[in-house]
Amino acid sequence: MGELNAQTVREVGKAFCLAGEMKEYAPVKTGNINTTLRVKYQDCGSEKEYIFQRINTFVFKKPEELMDNIRRVNGYIEKNFPQEKVLRFYETKDGRNFIYDKENAFWRVTDYLPHKKTDENISLEMITNTGYAFGHFQMLLAGFDGSTLYETIPDFHNTRARMDKLAQDVKEDPAGRVEQVRDIIDFLGSVEEKACELSVKQAEGRLPIRVTHNDTKSNNVLFDIGTGKPLVVIDLDTIMPGLPMFDFGDAIRFIAITAAEDDPVLDKVRLDMSRFKAFTEGFIGQVAPALSSEEIDSMVLGAFSMTVELTARFLDDYLCGDKYFKIDYPDHNLVRTRNQMKLAQEMLSHWDEMEKTVRDVAGRIKAGS
Ligand code: GN1
Ligand code: MG
């Protein structure tokens, strides 16, 4: 893919008919897949900021389908819940919400929404609000027919398929890195069966399929600067039919530890039960009335599965020579892998406590108190 330059950025803005003159742009570092820019325009003396995103088409092979999913999900929310905010994409003259630039790169544009930053010091109240936002989002889509959505990444949260792919790459060892990660492979082997239980239940049709977000990192909720309340859920790239445990689990994986997911200091990677409880209050508080007891009872398994799955995905990318996730330094994927492996171990040692918390919150909600 070609280097980014001001001319490309201007061309993209022009294709979406943005008013005024492009003044400056800067990369936004969050996100491991797409390239994101914050772009400032000046129009008759007033300034306006946009987000330009270049989709990684190695990861998202059919980006037009992805944009179609987003258009339909946003349209559904706007029609049925007009009081809700959605992040709308700009359109070209002929009504498309994407363009291909001269080098065939795929771009989309939204407004930049000023928002309160969430970092590792996020408060418990904001964690509960994050849970509320993702749970509420899932409930908004309860009536949306998920079978009409494209699967933007097939088997995205099929932990079984992820483990099988890893096993294949361990055999082939394409980048000659397997020898240094034997301990991780052993760990994954020891927890594989447990981590794949959810995939098995899904494959056997024992859990209802719903519309899920599938990438519920806390930075995918934007918060109002003044009130600290959630404004909107963003990053709908992986919105697909799935299980609510994916959304609960992936969020817990990200928010219930005090360290970033690529922190190399493993002593800092601890499951923080007060954070776990705060998120559970928000998320389960929203979704519990709609879920069966088997679904509620599978939430903790979801957190574990998502964490083991991401351990396997980071490791697999490391073994394949870092083709999927963006890396800032050579061993970045290995550091991420070890971090997530530690978190999975933490979850094993807090399992009963986590289950009790989920059951207590769900019980309280279902009892209507
Ligand atoms: C990727 O790029 P981002 O941050 O939205 C990945 C998620 C991972 C996450 C880990 C399409 O998400 O599945 O959980 O990195 N997205 C895709 O940080 O693979
Ligand atoms: Mg994402």
Coordinates of C-alpha atoms and ligand atoms in Angstrom, one line a residue:
M1 CA 0.0 0.0 0.0
G2 CA 1.3 3.4 -0.9
E3 CA 2.7 5.9 1.6
L4 CA 0.2 8.4 2.8
N5 CA 0.6 12.0 1.8
A6 CA -1.4 15.2 1.9
Q7 CA -2.4 14.8 -1.7
T8 CA -4.1 11.5 -1.1
V9 CA -5.8 12.9 2.0
R10 CA -7.1 15.8 -0.1
E11 CA -8.4 13.5 -2.8
V12 CA -10.3 11.4 -0.3
G13 CA -11.9 14.5 1.2
K14 CA -12.8 15.7 -2.2
A15 CA -14.5 12.5 -3.1
F16 CA -16.7 12.8 -0.1
C17 CA -17.4 16.5 -1.0
L18 CA -16.0 17.9 2.3
A19 CA -16.3 21.6 2.5
G20 CA -13.3 23.9 2.7
E21 CA -9.6 23.3 2.7
M22 CA -7.6 20.5 4.3
K23 CA -5.2 22.1 6.9
E24 CA -3.5 19.2 8.7
Y25 CA -3.8 15.6 9.5
A26 CA -2.3 13.3 12.1
P27 CA -2.4 9.5 12.6
V28 CA -4.6 8.2 15.5
K29 CA -2.7 5.4 17.2
T30 CA -5.5 3.3 18.6
G31 CA -6.5 0.3 16.6
N32 CA -4.4 -2.6 15.4
I33 CA -5.7 -3.1 11.9
N34 CA -6.9 0.0 10.0
T35 CA -5.0 3.3 9.4
T36 CA -6.9 6.1 11.0
L37 CA -6.3 9.8 10.5
R38 CA -7.7 12.9 12.3
V39 CA -8.0 15.5 9.6
K40 CA -8.6 19.2 10.1
Y41 CA -10.5 21.3 7.5
Q42 CA -11.0 25.1 7.4
D43 CA -14.1 26.4 5.7
C44 CA -14.9 30.2 5.6
G45 CA -13.0 30.8 8.9
S46 CA -14.4 27.9 10.8
E47 CA -12.6 24.6 11.6
K48 CA -14.0 21.1 11.4
E49 CA -12.4 17.8 12.1
Y50 CA -13.0 14.4 10.5
I51 CA -11.8 10.9 10.9
F52 CA -10.5 9.3 7.7
Q53 CA -9.9 5.6 7.7
R54 CA -8.1 3.4 5.3
I55 CA -9.4 -0.1 5.7
N56 CA -6.9 -2.9 5.9
T57 CA -8.0 -5.2 3.1
F58 CA -5.6 -8.0 4.0
V59 CA -7.8 -8.3 7.1
F60 CA -11.2 -7.2 5.7
K61 CA -11.3 -9.0 2.3
K62 CA -14.6 -7.6 1.3
P63 CA -14.8 -4.0 2.7
E64 CA -17.8 -3.1 0.6
E65 CA -19.8 -5.7 2.5
L66 CA -18.6 -4.4 5.8
M67 CA -19.8 -0.9 4.9
D68 CA -23.1 -2.3 3.8
N69 CA -23.5 -3.9 7.2
I70 CA -22.7 -0.6 8.9
R71 CA -25.2 1.3 6.7
R72 CA -28.0 -1.2 7.5
V73 CA -27.3 -1.4 11.2
N74 CA -27.1 2.4 11.5
G75 CA -30.2 2.8 9.4
Y76 CA -32.1 0.3 11.7
I77 CA -31.1 2.2 14.8
E78 CA -31.9 5.6 13.4
K79 CA -35.3 4.4 12.2
N80 CA -36.3 2.5 15.4
F81 CA -34.5 4.5 18.1
P82 CA -34.3 8.1 16.8
Q83 CA -33.1 9.3 20.2
E84 CA -29.9 7.2 19.8
K85 CA -26.7 8.6 18.3
V86 CA -25.0 6.8 15.5
L87 CA -21.7 7.5 13.8
R88 CA -22.6 8.2 10.2
F89 CA -20.3 7.9 7.3
Y90 CA -20.0 10.6 4.6
E91 CA -21.2 9.7 1.2
T92 CA -19.9 10.4 -2.3
K93 CA -22.0 12.1 -5.0
D94 CA -23.4 8.8 -6.1
G95 CA -24.3 7.8 -2.6
R96 CA -21.6 5.4 -1.6
N97 CA -20.1 5.4 1.9
F98 CA -16.6 4.5 0.7
I99 CA -14.2 5.2 -2.1
Y100 CA -11.1 3.6 -3.6
D101 CA -8.2 6.0 -4.1
K102 CA -5.8 6.0 -7.1
E103 CA -3.9 3.2 -5.6
N104 CA -7.0 1.2 -5.0
A105 CA -6.9 1.7 -1.2
F106 CA -10.4 1.7 0.5
W107 CA -11.4 4.8 2.5
R108 CA -14.3 6.0 4.6
V109 CA -14.9 9.2 6.4
T110 CA -16.9 10.3 9.5
D111 CA -17.0 13.3 11.7
Y112 CA -14.5 13.5 14.5
L113 CA -16.5 13.5 17.7
P114 CA -14.8 15.2 20.6
H115 CA -14.8 12.7 23.5
K116 CA -13.3 12.0 26.9
K117 CA -10.2 9.8 26.7
T118 CA -10.3 6.4 28.4
D119 CA -6.9 5.1 29.4
E120 CA -5.7 2.6 31.9
N121 CA -6.8 4.8 34.7
I122 CA -10.5 4.7 33.7
S123 CA -12.8 5.0 36.7
L124 CA -15.1 2.3 37.9
E125 CA -18.0 4.5 37.0
M126 CA -16.8 4.7 33.4
I127 CA -16.3 1.0 33.3
T128 CA -19.9 0.5 34.4
N129 CA -20.9 3.0 31.7
T130 CA -18.9 1.0 29.1
G131 CA -20.7 -2.1 30.1
Y132 CA -24.0 -0.3 29.9
A133 CA -23.2 1.0 26.4
F134 CA -22.3 -2.3 24.9
G135 CA -25.2 -4.1 26.6
H136 CA -27.6 -1.4 25.5
F137 CA -26.2 -1.6 22.0
Q138 CA -26.9 -5.3 21.9
M139 CA -30.4 -4.8 23.1
L140 CA -31.1 -2.2 20.4
L141 CA -30.3 -4.8 17.8
A142 CA -32.3 -7.5 19.4
G143 CA -34.9 -7.2 16.7
F144 CA -32.5 -6.9 13.8
D145 CA -32.3 -10.0 11.6
G146 CA -28.7 -11.0 11.9
S147 CA -28.9 -13.5 9.0
T148 CA -29.0 -10.5 6.6
L149 CA -25.5 -9.3 7.8
Y150 CA -22.4 -10.3 5.8
E151 CA -19.8 -12.2 7.8
T152 CA -17.0 -9.7 7.5
I153 CA -14.4 -12.2 8.9
P154 CA -15.7 -15.8 8.8
D155 CA -15.2 -17.7 12.0
F156 CA -14.1 -14.5 13.8
H157 CA -14.8 -15.8 17.3
N158 CA -14.7 -19.4 16.5
T159 CA -12.1 -20.3 19.1
R160 CA -11.9 -23.9 17.8
A161 CA -11.1 -22.7 14.3
R162 CA -8.5 -20.3 15.7
M163 CA -6.8 -23.1 17.6
D164 CA -6.8 -25.3 14.5
K165 CA -5.2 -22.6 12.4
L166 CA -2.5 -22.1 15.1
A167 CA -1.8 -25.8 15.3
Q168 CA -1.3 -25.9 11.5
D169 CA 1.1 -22.9 11.6
V170 CA 3.0 -24.5 14.5
K171 CA 3.6 -27.5 12.3
E172 CA 4.7 -25.4 9.3
D173 CA 6.7 -22.8 11.3
P174 CA 6.8 -20.3 8.4
A175 CA 9.0 -17.7 10.2
G176 CA 11.2 -20.2 12.2
R177 CA 9.9 -18.9 15.5
V178 CA 8.3 -21.9 17.1
E179 CA 11.2 -23.0 19.3
Q180 CA 11.0 -19.9 21.4
V181 CA 7.4 -20.2 22.3
R182 CA 7.1 -23.9 23.3
D183 CA 5.9 -22.9 26.8
I184 CA 3.0 -20.9 25.3
I185 CA 2.0 -23.7 23.0
D186 CA 2.0 -26.1 26.0
F187 CA -0.2 -23.7 28.0
L188 CA -2.6 -23.4 25.1
G189 CA -2.7 -27.2 24.7
S190 CA -3.6 -27.5 28.4
V191 CA -6.6 -25.1 28.3
E192 CA -7.7 -25.8 24.7
E193 CA -10.7 -28.0 25.6
K194 CA -12.1 -25.6 28.1
A195 CA -11.6 -22.6 25.8
C196 CA -13.3 -24.3 22.9
E197 CA -16.4 -25.3 25.0
L198 CA -18.3 -22.2 23.8
S199 CA -17.5 -23.0 20.1
V200 CA -18.8 -26.5 20.7
K201 CA -22.0 -25.2 22.3
Q202 CA -22.4 -22.8 19.4
A203 CA -21.8 -25.4 16.8
E204 CA -24.4 -27.7 18.5
G205 CA -26.9 -24.9 18.4
R206 CA -27.3 -24.8 22.2
L207 CA -27.0 -21.1 22.5
P208 CA -29.1 -18.5 20.6
I209 CA -27.3 -16.5 18.0
R210 CA -27.8 -12.7 18.3
V211 CA -26.3 -9.7 16.6
T212 CA -23.1 -8.9 18.4
H213 CA -20.4 -6.2 18.1
N214 CA -17.5 -8.6 18.5
D215 CA -14.8 -6.0 19.3
T216 CA -15.8 -4.5 22.6
K217 CA -12.7 -2.8 23.7
S218 CA -13.6 0.2 26.0
N219 CA -12.1 2.6 23.4
N220 CA -14.9 1.6 21.1
V221 CA -17.3 3.6 23.3
L222 CA -17.0 7.3 23.0
F223 CA -17.8 9.3 26.2
D224 CA -19.1 12.8 26.5
I225 CA -16.4 15.2 27.7
G226 CA -18.7 17.0 30.2
T227 CA -20.8 14.2 31.7
G228 CA -18.6 11.2 31.2
K229 CA -21.7 9.3 29.9
P230 CA -21.5 7.1 26.8
L231 CA -22.2 9.0 23.5
V232 CA -22.0 6.2 20.9
V233 CA -20.6 2.8 20.2
I234 CA -18.1 2.8 17.4
D235 CA -16.1 0.4 15.2
L236 CA -18.9 -1.7 13.7
D237 CA -16.4 -3.5 11.4
T238 CA -17.1 -6.9 12.9
I239 CA -20.8 -6.6 13.7
M240 CA -22.1 -10.0 12.8
P241 CA -24.2 -12.8 14.2
G242 CA -22.6 -14.1 17.4
L243 CA -23.0 -14.9 21.1
P244 CA -23.4 -12.3 23.8
M245 CA -20.5 -14.0 25.6
F246 CA -18.2 -12.7 22.9
D247 CA -19.1 -9.1 23.7
F248 CA -19.0 -9.6 27.5
G249 CA -15.9 -11.7 27.2
D250 CA -13.8 -9.5 24.9
A251 CA -14.7 -6.4 27.0
I252 CA -13.7 -8.1 30.2
R253 CA -10.5 -9.2 28.6
F254 CA -9.7 -5.6 27.9
I255 CA -11.1 -3.7 30.8
A256 CA -10.8 -5.9 33.8
I257 CA -7.0 -5.7 34.0
T258 CA -5.0 -2.7 35.1
A259 CA -2.4 -3.1 32.4
A260 CA -2.6 -2.5 28.7
E261 CA -3.0 -5.6 26.5
D262 CA 0.6 -5.2 25.3
D263 CA 2.3 -4.4 28.6
P264 CA 5.5 -6.4 28.8
V265 CA 5.5 -6.3 32.7
L266 CA 3.6 -9.4 33.5
D267 CA 3.3 -8.6 37.2
K268 CA 1.0 -5.8 36.2
V269 CA -1.3 -8.1 34.4
R270 CA -3.8 -8.9 37.1
L271 CA -7.5 -9.5 36.9
D272 CA -9.1 -6.7 39.0
M273 CA -12.3 -8.0 40.5
S274 CA -13.6 -4.5 41.2
R275 CA -13.3 -3.7 37.5
F276 CA -14.9 -7.0 36.6
K277 CA -17.8 -6.3 38.9
A278 CA -18.2 -2.7 37.5
F279 CA -18.4 -3.9 33.9
T280 CA -20.7 -6.8 34.8
E281 CA -23.1 -4.4 36.5
G282 CA -23.4 -2.3 33.4
F283 CA -23.5 -5.0 30.8
I284 CA -25.4 -7.8 32.5
G285 CA -27.7 -5.1 33.9
Q286 CA -28.8 -4.4 30.4
V287 CA -28.9 -7.8 28.8
A288 CA -29.9 -10.1 31.6
P289 CA -33.7 -9.8 31.0
A290 CA -33.3 -11.1 27.5
L291 CA -30.9 -14.0 28.2
S292 CA -31.5 -17.6 29.3
S293 CA -29.8 -18.9 32.4
E294 CA -27.5 -21.0 30.2
E295 CA -26.3 -17.8 28.4
I296 CA -25.8 -16.1 31.8
D297 CA -23.9 -19.1 33.1
S298 CA -21.6 -19.1 30.0
M299 CA -20.4 -15.5 30.4
V300 CA -17.3 -16.3 32.4
L301 CA -16.4 -19.0 29.9
G302 CA -16.8 -16.2 27.3
A303 CA -14.2 -14.1 29.0
F304 CA -11.8 -17.0 29.2
S305 CA -12.4 -18.1 25.6
M306 CA -11.9 -14.6 24.2
T307 CA -8.6 -14.3 26.1
V308 CA -7.3 -17.7 25.1
E309 CA -8.5 -17.0 21.5
L310 CA -6.6 -13.7 21.4
T311 CA -3.5 -15.4 22.9
A312 CA -3.7 -17.9 20.0
R313 CA -4.3 -15.1 17.4
F314 CA -1.4 -13.0 18.6
L315 CA 0.9 -16.0 18.7
D316 CA -0.3 -17.2 15.3
D317 CA 0.5 -13.8 13.8
Y318 CA 3.9 -13.9 15.5
L319 CA 4.6 -17.3 14.0
C320 CA 3.5 -16.2 10.6
G321 CA 5.8 -13.2 10.5
D322 CA 3.5 -10.4 11.8
K323 CA 1.1 -10.1 8.8
Y324 CA -2.2 -9.3 10.5
F325 CA -1.8 -7.0 13.6
K326 CA 0.2 -3.7 13.3
I327 CA 3.4 -3.9 15.3
D328 CA 5.5 -1.1 16.8
Y329 CA 8.6 -3.3 17.4
P330 CA 9.8 -6.8 16.3
D331 CA 8.5 -8.8 19.3
H332 CA 5.3 -6.8 19.8
N333 CA 3.0 -9.8 19.0
L334 CA 5.0 -12.0 21.3
V335 CA 4.7 -9.5 24.1
R336 CA 0.9 -9.3 23.5
T337 CA 0.8 -13.1 23.5
R338 CA 2.5 -13.4 26.9
N339 CA 0.3 -10.7 28.3
Q340 CA -2.9 -12.4 27.3
M341 CA -1.6 -15.8 28.4
K342 CA -1.0 -14.3 31.9
L343 CA -4.5 -12.9 31.9
A344 CA -6.0 -16.3 30.9
Q345 CA -4.1 -17.8 33.9
E346 CA -5.5 -15.0 36.1
M347 CA -9.0 -15.8 35.0
L348 CA -8.5 -19.5 35.9
S349 CA -7.6 -18.6 39.4
H350 CA -10.6 -16.2 39.8
W351 CA -13.2 -18.4 38.1
D352 CA -15.6 -19.0 41.0
E353 CA -15.5 -15.4 42.1
M354 CA -16.3 -14.2 38.6
E355 CA -19.1 -16.7 38.3
K356 CA -20.6 -15.6 41.6
T357 CA -20.5 -11.9 40.5
V358 CA -22.2 -12.6 37.2
R359 CA -24.9 -14.7 38.9
D360 CA -25.5 -12.2 41.7
V361 CA -25.9 -9.3 39.2
A362 CA -28.1 -11.3 36.9
G363 CA -30.2 -12.6 39.7
R364 CA -30.8 -9.1 41.1
I365 CA -31.8 -7.8 37.7
K366 CA -34.1 -10.7 36.9
A367 CA -35.7 -10.4 40.3
G368 CA -36.4 -6.8 39.3
S369 CA -34.6 -5.0 42.1
Ligands
GN1_1 C1 -8.1 -5.7 16.6 O1 -7.9 -2.9 15.4 P1 -8.8 -3.1 16.6 O2 -8.2 -2.6 17.8 O3 -10.2 -2.6 16.4 C2 -8.9 -7.0 16.3 C3 -9.6 -7.5 17.5 C4 -8.7 -7.7 18.6 C5 -8.0 -6.4 18.9 C6 -6.9 -6.6 20.0 C7 -10.7 -7.2 13.0 O4 -9.0 -4.7 16.9 O5 -10.3 -8.7 17.2 O6 -9.4 -8.1 19.8 O7 -7.3 -5.9 17.7 N1 -9.8 -6.7 15.2 C8 -9.8 -7.5 14.1 O8 -6.5 -5.3 20.4 O9 -9.1 -8.6 14.0
MG2 MG -12.0 -3.2 15.6

